[in-house]
Amino acid sequence: MFSSDQSCCWFVRKVICWRAVASMAWSVLLLLPTTALFVLLIRFSLFHPILWISECLSLLTSASAIFSFILLCGVVLMVGFFNLEYYTVVPSIACSKIALLGQVLHPRQFVHSLVHCIMGVVVAWCCAFTIGGRYRSLGHSCTQDESSSGPEMCLNEYHLVLLLVGAFIGYSHSLVGVVYNMNYVSFHTMQQYKYLRFKGALPLVVKASAVQALYCLRTFLLLYFFMGYAPRAWICKTLDLNINRLTSQYYLNLPPRPLDLNINSSIHSLDSVSSLLDLSLLYHLWISGTFLLLTWYITVLLFRIFVTEVYSFPVQSTFTEDAHQCLPKVITGTQPMILKFLALQDLALLSQHSPSRRLEVFSLSQPGGHPHIWTALSKECLSLLSDLTERLVAHHDTVATNGRAKSQSTGGNKRSTTSSEGSVTSVGMEDMKTPRPGALIRTPGSVFLRSSVGAGLRTPLTIPFTPDLDSPFSSPALRRLTGPLEPQGALSPGFSSIQSPHVMRRGPKLWSASTDSQLNGSPPPSPGPAPSPSQAQLKPSFLVTFLQNRKDQVKHFLAKRMLIMYLFNKLPEASSQALFADSQVHIWALQGLSHLVAASFSEDQYGIVQTTLPTILSTLLLLQEAVDRHFKLPHTSSKPGHCSCSMGDDSYKTLRFALRSTLKTSVYRITATFGGHLHAVQMSAEHRKRLQHFLEYKE
Amino acid sequence: MHHWTKRNVVMMCSLALFPPPLSGDGETSQYNESNTDPSVWFEDSPALNLYFPRESLKPHSRQESSSKSAFRDHCETLYTRSAGAWRDAGLSGLLNEIANSSAEVPKWLGVSSSCVLALLRWVSSFHSSLFPHLTLSSEEMTAEFSQVLDWSDCAVRSFAWHPHTQKCAVALSDDSIKIYNPKSATTPTLKHRLQRSVAALQWKPLCASALAVACHNCLLVWHVDPTSLSTRPSSGCAQVLSHPGHSPVTSVAWSPNGPLLVSASPRDTAMLVWDVAVESCVPLHRVGGGGVTYLSWSPDGSRVLAATPSSLFRVWETRMWTCERWPSLKGRCQSGCWSPDGSRLLFSVQGETVIYALTFTDNPGMPLMMSGGPKAATVVADLSETTLNTPDGDIMVGGEIQSLAWDPRGERLAVHVKGDAGAGRPAMIAVFKTQISPAFKLLPCGFVQGEAGTEPRLMQFNPNYQHGAQLTVCWSNGKITHVPFCFMSAGNPQPGLGGSPSLPLTQGRPADYNNQTLYTELIS
C-alpha cells in the first residue's frame, strides 16, 4: 500500500500536474488568436473595411483590452484547474433519471456550476467591453431634456442581457457536462502527435461551440422573454437604476413616475419580441457565446490531449529506489486511476511495437532467475480479465433470472437473503474484490458524481454494478442499508411483486449448493487473502426478512406512481454501458497479453510464457463465453450507435463492442501464431473444443 | 539497392530476359515454366475454379438519373423536393432545385440561387482544373483508379482471399458478393442496398468473418458467420461506415494485426482510419494530391502506402501516423506492393513501364520520424515493349503496369501488364522470382496466359497455399483460375536448391537443373 501511495504521489506530481500545466499554458497562448478573431468578427462592418481593421487594431493594443485579456486568461486557467480536478477516466453512467438528477444536484457539481456561471459572467463582461457601443456598461446616464435633477442612471439592458447570456451558457456548459460526461477522458486507438490531434479536432470543436452557443441562445431568449423581468428588477433595485420603460409607458399611457423621465433615451428595453429579435443583438450574443464556449472547449480538448499522451514506463530499473516507477509495479497499483490506464496503454504499445522492451519483459531476474516482470504483468492482466468475467456472469445471472421470471423483487430478494447468509458465491466474489477495495473505480473526478440521492448510498465499489443493485458484488450490509430507499431495480417496467412459480422454483435451486457448502464450512480456495466474512452472516435472519417485506411494500407502493416510475426507470443500454465503463483497461490487457504471447513464440528464450499459456487461454475463452452471453441478452444492441457532434465524449458507449472485437482478435492472434502447437497445451475439453473452432476459423 | 549476381551484366530485369510464352491453348491457364500439372496442387479445392459468364449476371441497370425520372413524383411540393435534393446532393443540389423551379419561388430567391450556383461551379471548375479527376463521375472514377483492368466491363469486380483460411469472396458486376469455401456446401451471397459498384474487398485479418467492401458511397463491413447455413445473410449483418464527402471509396486496407481499417476516396483529401468495432473514424488530412486512390498496408503493419490521383504518393508510418511525401513522379502511382517483412516497397507509375523500389531500413518497432526511410527510389525492372521469339512467331509483350502482387513468402512477384490490344500487345501477367535477403534480387520467371482471346483482369496471391505460391487470376471471360508456383521456400534452404546464385544465367532460356528434387525449382 505504501509503495502504491508513493507511486501515486510521484506520478501525479511529476506527470499529471505538468501535463495539466502545459495544457493550460497552451490554452492561454491560444487565447490570443482566438480573442483577435473574436474582435474581428464582433466588430465586423461590411461597408467600412478600413475603419473596421483600424478600430480592431487600436482596440487590441489598448491597455484596457489587455486588462480584459488578463481576466480571460484567469478564466481559462480556472477552467483548466477544474478540468484537472474533475476529470475521470471511468465515466459515471447514470442508470436512471433519478441518478442523473442526483449527479446534477450534488454539492461538488453545484460548486462547479456556480464557478462556471461566474466565469461566464466575467467572459461576457469582457465581450461587452470589447463590443463597446451600447453594450459598454451596466448603467448609463439617461440624457434628459428637462435638466431637472441632474444625470439619472438607467439600466442598460443590452449589457445585462449579455451578462445573463454568459451566466446561462456557463451554467449550461456545466450541466451538459454532467449529462454528457464531459469530464470523461477517453483514450484513442490511434496514436498521433499532440499537434496533429489538436489540428484534427479543432474544426469539430469550433463547430460544436457554434452549434452549442446557438442552442443555448435559443433557450436563453425564451427564458428571458418570459422571466427576464426578475433579474431586471433585481438589478435595478440593487443598484438603484432606472429601467427604461420607454415603449411600455409610451403606449400604455402610464403616468410617468418621477424617476422615469427618459423619453429620449436611445436605449430600449428588451421585453418585446421585436426588440429581442434584433439581428445585430442576436449576432453579438451568438458570437460572444461561441467565443466563450470555444475558449473553454479548447481548454478541455488540450487537457484531454495532454493527459492521455502515452507515457513510457521503464520495464525494469537498475536502482531500487526507482522500482516503484517500473511498469510491473505501476500496473498493479490502483491509485490514481489514470496511472493504471497509462500503464496498461504502455503495456499494449510495447507489446506491439517495441521488441527491445519485450525482451526485457521476457527476461529473468538476475539473481535467482525468476521471470518476475512477466509474472507480475500477466497476473495483473489476467486478474483484470477474470474480474470482468465475473462481473459479466453476475450480471447475466441477475438479468436472466429476472428476465425469465418477470419479477425481480422476489428473485433478487431471495438472492440477497441467501447471500447475506453468506453464500459461497458471493463471498468468493467479494474476496476477489477485497484486495483492491473499490480501487478500479474511484477517481478524483468520479467519486462525487456518484454519491447522490439515488446513488448516495452506493460506495464506489458498487458503481459498475449500478444497473443491478442486487448483484452479489455489493456487500450485504450495504444492500440492507440501501434496501428500503432503493426501489430502483424493482421498478423496471413490467416488474411486480407477484411471486411467480418460476422464481419459487428457481431461487432455491440456484443457491442451494452455496448454502450447503456454507454449512459445511468449506469455502472454495480463493485467490485473494483471507476472506472477510460479511458481518451480515451474524445477523438473525428474521430481521432481514422483515426488511425485505418492508422493501417490497415500499416498492409496490411506489411502482404505481407515474412520476416515480419515470424517475426510477432504468435507462435503456445504461446497464450494459455501466458494466463496461472501464473496459478500456481490459482492451489493453487483452492486446498486451495476446501480443506478448504471440511474440513469445519467437522471442521468449526461456519459455517463461509457456507456463502461463494455459491460464491465459482459459481466461480468454471464459471471457469470450461471458461476452458472447452478454451480447445475447435482450436490451443489448448488437451494433454501436452513431455519435452526436458535441464535446461530450461518448466513446464509453461503444467500449463493449471494442472489447468484443479485441477479444476475438486476441484469441485469433494466439491461435494463428501457435497453430497446431496449442494441442499440446493442457486445458479442459470444453475449452479445447472452443479453441478448435478458433483454429479452424469458425468463430 | 538491386544487387544482381556478378555474372549478371544487366543492371535491371527486363522482359527481354523472359522465356517466350508457349502458344496459349487449353482449358486451364498456362504457366509455361512449370512442368507440374496445376490440377495436382489444386485437387483439394476444386470448387474454387469459378466461372462467371457475363451473360448470367444481370447488368446493373440502376442508373441514378433513370430511376429518378421513372419514380419521382413531380407533384411534390418545392419544400419536399428541396429537402430531397439537399439530402441527395448537398448544397449544390438544393440550389439547383431552387433555380430550376423559378416559377414557384420568389424571384429574388431564384436569381440569387442561380448566382450562387454559378459561383460554385466556377470555383469547382477552377478546382477541377487543378485536379482533373474531379470531373469524372463516380463510376468512371472507380474504373479509373481500380486495380482491376477495365473495371466497368469486368464480370468480376473484385476478389479477395481470406488471409488465414481457404475462403474467398468475389464481387460481381451485379453488385453481389459471393463467398466460396471449399469446406462448406453453402455459398453465401451478400447483397445490400448500399452495395453498389464494389471497387475493393478485403477480409479482416485475425478474424473469421469480417469482410470490408468499398462501395459507391460508403464502406460496408460484412460479418458472415462461417458456421451459418444461410445463403443470403441479411443486411443486418453489415456495418455501414460512411463519412461525408468520402465517396466513391476505391480502396480499403485492414491493418494486419489490429482492428483498424483505412479507406480512401479520390474525392476526399483525407484518408480515413476506422476503428470498425466502434464505427468511428479519424480523418488524416494532408495538403496536396486531391484525394487518395489506392492503399496498401505493409504485411508487418508498420507502414501504409497511399497513392493520390496526382503525381504524389505518401508512405504513412502507423505508430504515430506521420507521413512522408513522394512527389515529382512522372504520373500518379498506379499500384504498389510490399515485401513480406515490410522493408521494401515496389510501385509502378502510370504512363511508365518500370517498377520502382523503395527500401525502408529502420526498425519498424521504434517510434522515429521516418528517418530511416530511403532518399530515392530505384528502378528495379523494366517492362517496356519487347518482341519475343516463339515457335509460332514473334509476339509483342510489355507496356504499362496495371497492378503488382507479391506472394506472401516473398518469392514470386506478379506484374499485371496492361498491354495495348490495338498495337498487338495483349494484357498479360509477367512473373518474377524474387529474393529479399541477403540481397534483393529480381529474376525473370515466366508469363501467365489464359485461353486464347482472354486477358487477365485481376490477380491476387493466395496467402494459404502450402506448396509455394498460388496466383489467382480473373479473366475477361469471367473465369477465375489458380496458377500454382511450386518451390521450396528459401527460408528453409535445401541443399542444391532454392535460389543459389551459383547457377549461371543463360540468356533467358530456362535452365532446369533441379528435376531430381521433390518440387521443381526453376531458375530461368
Coordinates of C-alpha atoms in Angstrom, one line a residue, chain A residues 30 97 167 235 376 476 485 538 627 699:
Chain A
L30 CA -4.2 30.1 -28.0
K97 CA -33.2 9.5 -14.3
A167 CA -24.0 33.2 -17.0
I235 CA -30.5 44.6 -10.6
A376 CA 3.6 -9.5 -12.5
P476 CA -25.0 -7.3 2.1
L485 CA -34.5 3.5 -0.1
L538 CA -24.1 -13.0 12.1
V627 CA -19.1 -11.7 -23.5
E699 CA -15.8 -18.4 -34.6

